[in-house]
PDB file of C-alpha atoms in Angstrom:
ATOM      1  CA  MET T   1       0.000   0.000   0.000  1.00  0.00           C
ATOM      2  CA  ALA T   2       1.342   3.417  -0.961  1.00  0.00           C
ATOM      3  CA  ASP T   3       2.076   6.006   1.659  1.00  0.00           C
ATOM      4  CA  PRO T   4      -0.652   8.614   1.936  1.00  0.00           C
ATOM      5  CA  VAL T   5       0.045  11.926   0.289  1.00  0.00           C
ATOM      6  CA  GLY T   6       1.050  14.636   2.756  1.00  0.00           C
ATOM      7  CA  ILE T   7      -0.619  18.006   3.035  1.00  0.00           C
ATOM      8  CA  ASP T   8       2.426  19.672   1.493  1.00  0.00           C
ATOM      9  CA  ALA T   9       2.205  17.614  -1.701  1.00  0.00           C
ATOM     10  CA  ARG T  10       1.835  19.723  -4.818  1.00  0.00           C
ATOM     11  CA  PHE T  11      -1.529  19.952  -6.499  1.00  0.00           C
ATOM     12  CA  SER T  12      -1.708  18.419  -9.947  1.00  0.00           C
ATOM     13  CA  ALA T  13      -3.452  20.218 -12.795  1.00  0.00           C
ATOM     14  CA  ALA T  14      -6.428  17.903 -12.224  1.00  0.00           C
ATOM     15  CA  ASP T  15      -6.493  18.812  -8.512  1.00  0.00           C
ATOM     16  CA  GLN T  16      -6.476  22.520  -9.306  1.00  0.00           C
ATOM     17  CA  THR T  17      -9.147  22.138 -11.973  1.00  0.00           C
ATOM     18  CA  LEU T  18     -11.302  20.204  -9.504  1.00  0.00           C
ATOM     19  CA  ALA T  19     -10.932  23.006  -6.947  1.00  0.00           C
ATOM     20  CA  PHE T  20     -11.951  25.705  -9.411  1.00  0.00           C
ATOM     21  CA  ALA T  21     -14.802  23.724 -10.981  1.00  0.00           C
ATOM     22  CA  LEU T  22     -16.190  22.904  -7.556  1.00  0.00           C
ATOM     23  CA  THR T  23     -15.821  26.568  -6.588  1.00  0.00           C
ATOM     24  CA  TRP T  24     -18.144  27.437  -9.454  1.00  0.00           C
ATOM     25  CA  PHE T  25     -20.823  25.155  -7.998  1.00  0.00           C
ATOM     26  CA  ALA T  26     -20.258  26.592  -4.521  1.00  0.00           C
ATOM     27  CA  THR T  27     -20.440  30.244  -5.558  1.00  0.00           C
ATOM     28  CA  GLU T  28     -22.545  30.649  -8.704  1.00  0.00           C
ATOM     29  CA  ARG T  29     -25.928  32.166  -7.921  1.00  0.00           C
ATOM     30  CA  VAL T  30     -27.497  32.437 -11.382  1.00  0.00           C
ATOM     31  CA  VAL T  31     -27.028  29.015 -12.927  1.00  0.00           C
ATOM     32  CA  SER T  32     -27.494  28.677 -16.667  1.00  0.00           C
ATOM     33  CA  GLN T  33     -27.946  25.174 -18.051  1.00  0.00           C
ATOM     34  CA  PRO T  34     -25.084  25.476 -20.590  1.00  0.00           C
ATOM     35  CA  ASN T  35     -22.651  26.617 -17.882  1.00  0.00           C
ATOM     36  CA  GLN T  36     -23.793  23.934 -15.470  1.00  0.00           C
ATOM     37  CA  LYS T  37     -23.386  21.304 -18.182  1.00  0.00           C
ATOM     38  CA  MET T  38     -19.867  22.536 -18.994  1.00  0.00           C
ATOM     39  CA  TRP T  39     -18.773  22.449 -15.335  1.00  0.00           C
ATOM     40  CA  MET T  40     -20.311  18.999 -14.858  1.00  0.00           C
ATOM     41  CA  GLU T  41     -18.303  17.732 -17.832  1.00  0.00           C
ATOM     42  CA  ILE T  42     -15.154  19.239 -16.340  1.00  0.00           C
ATOM     43  CA  LEU T  43     -15.809  17.537 -12.982  1.00  0.00           C
ATOM     44  CA  ARG T  44     -16.391  14.202 -14.688  1.00  0.00           C
ATOM     45  CA  ASP T  45     -13.251  14.627 -16.790  1.00  0.00           C
ATOM     46  CA  VAL T  46     -10.862  15.440 -13.937  1.00  0.00           C
ATOM     47  CA  LEU T  47     -12.211  13.208 -11.146  1.00  0.00           C
ATOM     48  CA  PRO T  48     -10.436  10.036 -12.351  1.00  0.00           C
ATOM     49  CA  LEU T  49      -7.113  11.931 -12.377  1.00  0.00           C
ATOM     50  CA  VAL T  50      -7.154  13.800  -9.052  1.00  0.00           C
ATOM     51  CA  THR T  51      -4.950  12.982  -6.073  1.00  0.00           C
ATOM     52  CA  GLU T  52      -7.714  11.394  -4.002  1.00  0.00           C
ATOM     53  CA  ASP T  53      -5.538  10.765  -0.954  1.00  0.00           C
ATOM     54  CA  HIS T  54      -4.397  14.392  -0.611  1.00  0.00           C
ATOM     55  CA  PRO T  55      -5.972  15.678   2.627  1.00  0.00           C
ATOM     56  CA  ILE T  56      -7.248  18.846   0.941  1.00  0.00           C
ATOM     57  CA  VAL T  57      -8.384  17.170  -2.282  1.00  0.00           C
ATOM     58  CA  ALA T  58     -10.250  14.261  -0.648  1.00  0.00           C
ATOM     59  CA  PRO T  59     -13.153  16.376   0.701  1.00  0.00           C
ATOM     60  CA  MET T  60     -13.445  18.084  -2.689  1.00  0.00           C
ATOM     61  CA  VAL T  61     -13.641  14.695  -4.408  1.00  0.00           C
ATOM     62  CA  ALA T  62     -16.480  13.625  -2.120  1.00  0.00           C
ATOM     63  CA  ALA T  63     -18.270  16.940  -2.678  1.00  0.00           C
ATOM     64  CA  ALA T  64     -17.813  16.748  -6.467  1.00  0.00           C
ATOM     65  CA  LYS T  65     -19.291  13.259  -6.546  1.00  0.00           C
ATOM     66  CA  GLN T  66     -22.249  14.518  -4.534  1.00  0.00           C
ATOM     67  CA  VAL T  67     -22.687  17.457  -6.930  1.00  0.00           C
ATOM     68  CA  ILE T  68     -22.762  15.087  -9.887  1.00  0.00           C
ATOM     69  CA  VAL T  69     -25.338  12.785  -8.277  1.00  0.00           C
ATOM     70  CA  SER T  70     -27.484  15.735  -7.199  1.00  0.00           C
ATOM     71  CA  VAL T  71     -27.507  17.450 -10.586  1.00  0.00           C
ATOM     72  CA  ASP T  72     -27.961  14.178 -12.495  1.00  0.00           C
ATOM     73  CA  PHE T  73     -30.934  13.277 -10.277  1.00  0.00           C
ATOM     74  CA  SER T  74     -32.832  16.565 -10.179  1.00  0.00           C
ATOM     75  CA  GLY T  75     -31.173  18.892 -12.670  1.00  0.00           C
ATOM     76  CA  GLU T  76     -30.094  21.218  -9.895  1.00  0.00           C
ATOM     77  CA  LEU T  77     -27.770  21.326  -6.944  1.00  0.00           C
ATOM     78  CA  SER T  78     -29.254  20.062  -3.684  1.00  0.00           C
ATOM     79  CA  PHE T  79     -28.755  22.021  -0.469  1.00  0.00           C
ATOM     80  CA  ARG T  80     -26.486  19.280   0.896  1.00  0.00           C
ATOM     81  CA  ALA T  81     -24.338  19.111  -2.255  1.00  0.00           C
ATOM     82  CA  HIS T  82     -24.018  22.906  -2.257  1.00  0.00           C
ATOM     83  CA  LEU T  83     -23.052  22.948   1.422  1.00  0.00           C
ATOM     84  CA  ASP T  84     -20.414  20.230   0.948  1.00  0.00           C
ATOM     85  CA  ALA T  85     -18.989  21.968  -2.123  1.00  0.00           C
ATOM     86  CA  ASN T  86     -18.860  25.256  -0.246  1.00  0.00           C
ATOM     87  CA  THR T  87     -17.227  23.720   2.844  1.00  0.00           C
ATOM     88  CA  SER T  88     -14.583  21.814   0.878  1.00  0.00           C
ATOM     89  CA  VAL T  89     -13.530  24.768  -1.294  1.00  0.00           C
ATOM     90  CA  ALA T  90     -13.470  27.055   1.765  1.00  0.00           C
ATOM     91  CA  LYS T  91     -10.986  24.642   3.381  1.00  0.00           C
ATOM     92  CA  PHE T  92      -8.960  24.628   0.155  1.00  0.00           C
ATOM     93  CA  ALA T  93      -8.955  28.452   0.035  1.00  0.00           C
ATOM     94  CA  ALA T  94      -7.913  28.744   3.685  1.00  0.00           C
ATOM     95  CA  TRP T  95      -5.106  26.215   3.200  1.00  0.00           C
ATOM     96  CA  ARG T  96      -3.932  27.866  -0.021  1.00  0.00           C
ATOM     97  CA  ALA T  97      -4.086  31.346   1.507  1.00  0.00           C
ATOM     98  CA  GLY T  98      -2.005  30.138   4.439  1.00  0.00           C
ATOM     99  CA  ARG T  99       0.613  28.684   2.121  1.00  0.00           C
ATOM    100  CA  SER T 100       0.649  31.878   0.028  1.00  0.00           C
ATOM    101  CA  TYR T 101       0.980  34.028   3.129  1.00  0.00           C
ATOM    102  CA  GLU T 102       4.025  32.018   4.208  1.00  0.00           C
ATOM    103  CA  VAL T 103       5.666  32.795   0.852  1.00  0.00           C
ATOM    104  CA  PHE T 104       4.669  36.451   1.170  1.00  0.00           C
ATOM    105  CA  GLN T 105       6.237  36.656   4.633  1.00  0.00           C
ATOM    106  CA  GLU T 106       9.456  35.072   3.371  1.00  0.00           C
ATOM    107  CA  GLN T 107       9.627  37.526   0.463  1.00  0.00           C
ATOM    108  CA  LYS T 108       8.856  40.474   2.725  1.00  0.00           C
ATOM    109  CA  GLU T 109      11.606  39.474   5.160  1.00  0.00           C
ATOM    110  CA  GLY T 110      14.029  38.952   2.289  1.00  0.00           C
ATOM    111  CA  ALA T 111      13.339  42.447   0.936  1.00  0.00           C
ATOM    112  CA  ALA T 112      13.932  44.124   4.289  1.00  0.00           C
TER     113      ALA T 112
END
């Protein structure tokens, strides 16, 4: 069995695409069918290629699967799927902002 991926592991292009596609579902308020269809296709395309054992990606994978089931079943995002998408991308944003702030602090100290 492979070692689990650590939180500091780099995001793949599929991981990043998953994060941004799921963010669309979490934040879009006026959903058009063509846009929803496009983002659903993106989710379906990247899910097989994401780093499922990354601690930040794993909740987004679960949320994306729930989004797909919800939209396929009713044609719209359920409250639960929306909440899970929102929660998982908020955790991603907080983690990413923290990592970015560390780099900012290092650059700021280096410039002083």
